[in-house]
Amino acid sequence: MSLLQATWQWLTDPAHWQGIDGIPTRVGEQVHLSLESVAIGALIALPVGIVLGHYGRFGNLAINISNVGRAVPSFGILVIAFQVFGLGDVPIVIALTALAVPPMVTNSYVALREVDPDIKDAARGMGYRGLAQLFRVELPLAVPLIMAGIRTSAVQVVATATLAALIAGGGLGRYIVDGLARSDNPRTLAGALLVAALALATELLLAGLERAMVPRGIRLLAASSPRKVGTFKTA
Amino acid sequence: MNRRLGAGWLTAAAVVLLTVVAACGSSGGGTGTASKGTVTVAGFNFPESSILAELYGEALAHDGYSVNYKLNLGTRKVVAPALQSGQIDIYPGYAASELEYYNNGAGEATADPAATTAKLNTYLAKLNAEALTPSQAFDGNAYAVTKATADKYNLKTLSDLTPIAGQLVFGAGPECPTYKFCLPGLSSVYGLHFKQTLTLDTDGPATRAAFKNGSIQVGLVFSSDADLNALGLVVLQDDKHMIAADNVVPVVRTAIATDEVKKVLNNIDANLTTADLVTMNGQVELLHQDADAVASAYLQQHNYFA
Amino acid sequence: MRGRVFLDIVDPWINWTWLSTHIPYVLAAVQEHLTLTAIALVGGLVIALPLGIAARRWTNLHLRPAVLTVFGAFYTIPSIALFALLIPYTGLGILTAEIPLVGYNVLILVRNVLVGLDSVPPDVLDAADGMGYRPLARLIRVELPLALPAIFAGLRVATVSTIGIVTITAVIGLGGLGQLILRGLIESFHTPLVVATALCIVLAFLADLAIALAQRLAVPWARNP
């Protein structure tokens, strides 16, 4: 039986859809870990990037932080988190959050910076000041690029959460790591395909969300953003 | 304009080439001395296996062989196929576990290392490999509980676990559910059915962390571990003798198993004791010494058993 | 609890004594790491460049969507899974490590090759044709040089990404600095772990800098990509 056939059999085996090692459970764990990490990361990154972008401060830091973030090896960060926090979700979420923050900081900074100065002038002329200008004029225009940053982070986190299994974590990485340990290739391939599918689903879902959130007029304006942070592989 | 473009290309190409050459060139520096041949020694992904692999490897290097190492390679299911496909030449096995791997769990291993190894060789012969003479040094699966759990349920042997297993959480590695001397054995010999089984690692940091934070009450360790006391763990006695002769024995490919190689390896194993394993494990696990340094010191102490 | 205190006393985050006595060990790991990375980059470029050029030239073959889709799909598969799956076919050596690494880099680089070549202004192409350049000469002497900024940008991303993923090849017995991370995990030993992680970051920065400098030498007319 070929590997593809064996993997198909593995995926369609009802036993693999139940219980603590079943596909729904593992997918749920991966989603849970990723969601927590991206949410916490966003709570940290977005305010920082937006404020820095609005006031135009520490631009170099904001742009380069994503370069620093990319340079951090996710395997190393996960193991360090494990050594500090031990077993469980905490080290995994902390490590993944650390990976999620940089792209979102850079993108939100650039998003705010790239708001057309003419529009900011016009807003000022219309009487908008400070925070009102930020919230009612700049942020709506910045949404596409900010969402792109969140999307990049999310896809990266979903893929990297796979490595959690190396520190006894759960999620779809469990199938890959266990498959390697047992030389059970159908299990490994099934895990890989499921992770790829989940990453793709995340990308599509967030792209759809972005489309829904951004008014059409602004979408046309923000058609090309050359300095946004692109998809980056960390695992 | 053209000249500058050309210069730009050349520079870029030169930089790339230099990087590659610098990276590759220095790692390819040869030793120059003629060697008796090259062998690749591998080890499983736990410290004792690295120590044993280093013992074999350094002794062979001392004897004039060129030795490559592939330490922390993985579980038996990764290492054994690597031997069969010729990617590695030697690995330090454990007689009973090797037998039950190569015979697909047929249950032929006994407490007699010599008989077990002989049976193992009947399977290895078909794979162009052989197991040499087993050592008296022994390291088999062991099942531990924390001192608190042992006191609470008055546990001394694995049989003591049978009535209360359903209340306890068990932790082991990913290969445990299909490894004869792990879950299948615990279930068939002792009738143990735990409340839950967590997939952690094989006697590694995750298992120890799980003991520490109470996620598991029973866990897989190895009988020659040196840090069990320090961690407050108590090994339960294997009163029904589920674990068979897991004596250290080198598994080698017949192609490199010359008399010379066999002599070197057998010399080590003839003198290696379980106490030696525990001592060396302690140096690596507790004092963070390097496996190769520990092996080196041991061999020099015993004059390479020459 | 006592066991834990005992272990902590002998295990600071960086044990400088250990580090000073293990410099050759660490350097050997760095060397292996750089070698694996260099092979992945050169391999990726060697495949991505012709593929990108071909995709633009022979549009009737629909190479561009095919290449981007195939390599894009490959990109979504976690590296550790690919290493594990390749073992039965390509064993436990450099080939198993490099096939996924090169594959990921092909995606990054081919995208940038395409963007770079696409960005050459049509006026410049016209002028080149007018000056008598034949297609191959035009490609080598006009289009590719103008595409260099984008290609270099892709190289920088690919390099930093590869340096991180190389650590994961530790699970098949390679790994360079990943071996130190793995040792830190298995032996609960902090120093190799922290040193390796820090060195990965340093290496990524230095490599990025080196490529940026090479870009400055090769493409002096375009400072900001």
Short mmCIF file of C-alpha atoms in Angstrom, two decimals, chain B residues 2-9 11-12 15-16 19-20 22-24 26-28 45-47 50 69-74 78-79 82 87-88 203-205 208 212 227 229-232 284-292, chain C residues 1-4 6-7 10-11 18 22 25 31 34-35 38-39 42 45 49 87 90-93 133 140-142 144-145 148 152 155 170-174 179 182-183 185-190 210 214 217-221:
data_model
loop_
_atom_site.label_atom_id
_atom_site.label_comp_id
_atom_site.label_asym_id
_atom_site.label_seq_id
_atom_site.Cartn_x
_atom_site.Cartn_y
_atom_site.Cartn_z
CA ASN B 2 28.51 48.22 -18.73
CA ARG B 3 31.70 47.91 -16.79
CA ARG B 4 30.01 48.78 -13.54
CA LEU B 5 27.24 46.29 -14.14
CA GLY B 6 29.80 43.61 -14.81
CA ALA B 7 31.74 44.49 -11.69
CA GLY B 8 28.55 44.33 -9.66
CA TRP B 9 27.76 40.82 -10.86
CA THR B 11 31.24 41.01 -6.67
CA ALA B 12 27.91 39.42 -5.85
CA VAL B 15 30.59 37.00 -2.04
CA VAL B 16 28.26 34.04 -2.43
CA THR B 19 30.58 32.12 1.91
CA VAL B 20 29.98 28.65 0.57
CA ALA B 22 34.35 29.13 3.80
CA ALA B 23 31.49 27.14 5.22
CA CYS B 24 32.36 23.93 3.41
CA SER B 26 37.05 24.16 6.77
CA SER B 27 34.72 21.38 7.76
CA GLY B 28 36.26 19.13 5.13
CA ASN B 45 17.81 10.04 22.24
CA PHE B 46 18.71 9.78 25.90
CA PRO B 47 22.00 10.54 27.65
CA SER B 50 25.16 8.90 24.02
CA TYR B 69 28.73 9.92 15.46
CA LYS B 70 25.01 10.32 15.15
CA LEU B 71 23.93 10.90 18.73
CA ASN B 72 20.38 11.55 19.94
CA LEU B 73 19.20 10.09 16.67
CA GLY B 74 15.79 9.00 17.94
CA VAL B 78 14.42 5.32 13.77
CA VAL B 79 17.79 3.87 14.73
CA ALA B 82 19.09 3.26 9.88
CA GLN B 87 23.47 4.60 7.28
CA ILE B 88 24.87 3.72 10.66
CA ASP B 203 12.51 9.22 30.35
CA GLY B 204 13.20 12.80 29.45
CA PRO B 205 12.65 16.32 30.79
CA ARG B 208 10.32 14.74 35.00
CA LYS B 212 7.08 17.73 39.46
CA ASP B 227 18.77 11.49 39.23
CA ASN B 229 16.67 10.13 44.18
CA ALA B 230 17.32 13.80 43.67
CA LEU B 231 13.90 14.13 42.08
CA GLY B 232 12.10 12.31 44.86
CA VAL B 284 26.05 13.77 32.52
CA GLU B 285 22.57 14.25 33.98
CA LEU B 286 23.45 15.94 37.23
CA LEU B 287 26.82 17.57 36.63
CA HIS B 288 26.23 18.40 32.95
CA GLN B 289 29.52 16.93 31.85
CA ASP B 290 29.84 16.00 28.20
CA ALA B 291 29.08 12.42 27.25
CA ASP B 292 32.29 12.20 25.26
CA MET C 1 11.66 20.22 45.90
CA ARG C 2 15.14 19.50 47.17
CA GLY C 3 16.02 17.78 43.96
CA ARG C 4 14.99 20.84 42.05
CA PHE C 6 20.07 20.91 43.67
CA LEU C 7 19.66 20.94 39.93
CA VAL C 10 24.59 23.81 39.13
CA ASP C 11 22.66 25.22 36.20
CA TRP C 18 31.40 25.58 30.33
CA HIS C 22 33.59 24.28 24.82
CA TYR C 25 32.26 22.34 20.16
CA GLN C 31 30.08 25.68 10.99
CA LEU C 34 26.31 27.77 8.13
CA THR C 35 27.03 24.96 5.71
CA ALA C 38 24.55 28.04 2.47
CA ILE C 39 23.60 24.88 0.58
CA VAL C 42 22.54 28.38 -3.27
CA LEU C 45 18.69 30.33 -6.06
CA LEU C 49 16.33 31.90 -11.04
CA ILE C 87 13.82 9.51 6.02
CA THR C 90 16.72 9.78 1.46
CA GLY C 91 18.00 8.56 4.81
CA LEU C 92 19.36 10.53 7.72
CA GLY C 93 21.76 12.88 6.00
CA TYR C 133 20.23 43.54 -27.57
CA ILE C 140 21.58 39.10 -18.62
CA ARG C 141 22.73 42.65 -19.09
CA VAL C 142 19.57 44.67 -18.52
CA LEU C 144 18.50 40.74 -14.25
CA PRO C 145 20.65 43.59 -12.97
CA LEU C 148 18.69 42.46 -8.35
CA PHE C 152 18.56 40.41 -2.82
CA LEU C 155 17.78 36.35 -0.30
CA ALA C 170 18.44 18.26 14.85
CA VAL C 171 15.62 15.73 14.92
CA ILE C 172 17.36 13.79 12.14
CA GLY C 173 20.80 13.94 13.67
CA LEU C 174 22.01 17.17 12.04
CA GLN C 179 22.03 20.00 18.34
CA LEU C 182 18.33 19.48 21.62
CA ARG C 183 21.03 18.70 24.15
CA LEU C 185 16.29 19.94 26.17
CA ILE C 186 17.26 16.30 26.72
CA GLU C 187 19.73 16.97 29.52
CA SER C 188 17.82 19.90 31.05
CA PHE C 189 21.02 21.86 30.60
CA HIS C 190 20.56 25.57 30.08
CA ALA C 210 26.43 40.50 4.69
CA ALA C 214 26.76 42.51 -1.10
CA LEU C 217 28.33 46.44 -3.95
CA ALA C 218 26.36 44.82 -6.71
CA VAL C 219 23.55 47.31 -7.06
CA PRO C 220 25.03 50.69 -6.23
CA TRP C 221 22.30 52.64 -7.96
#
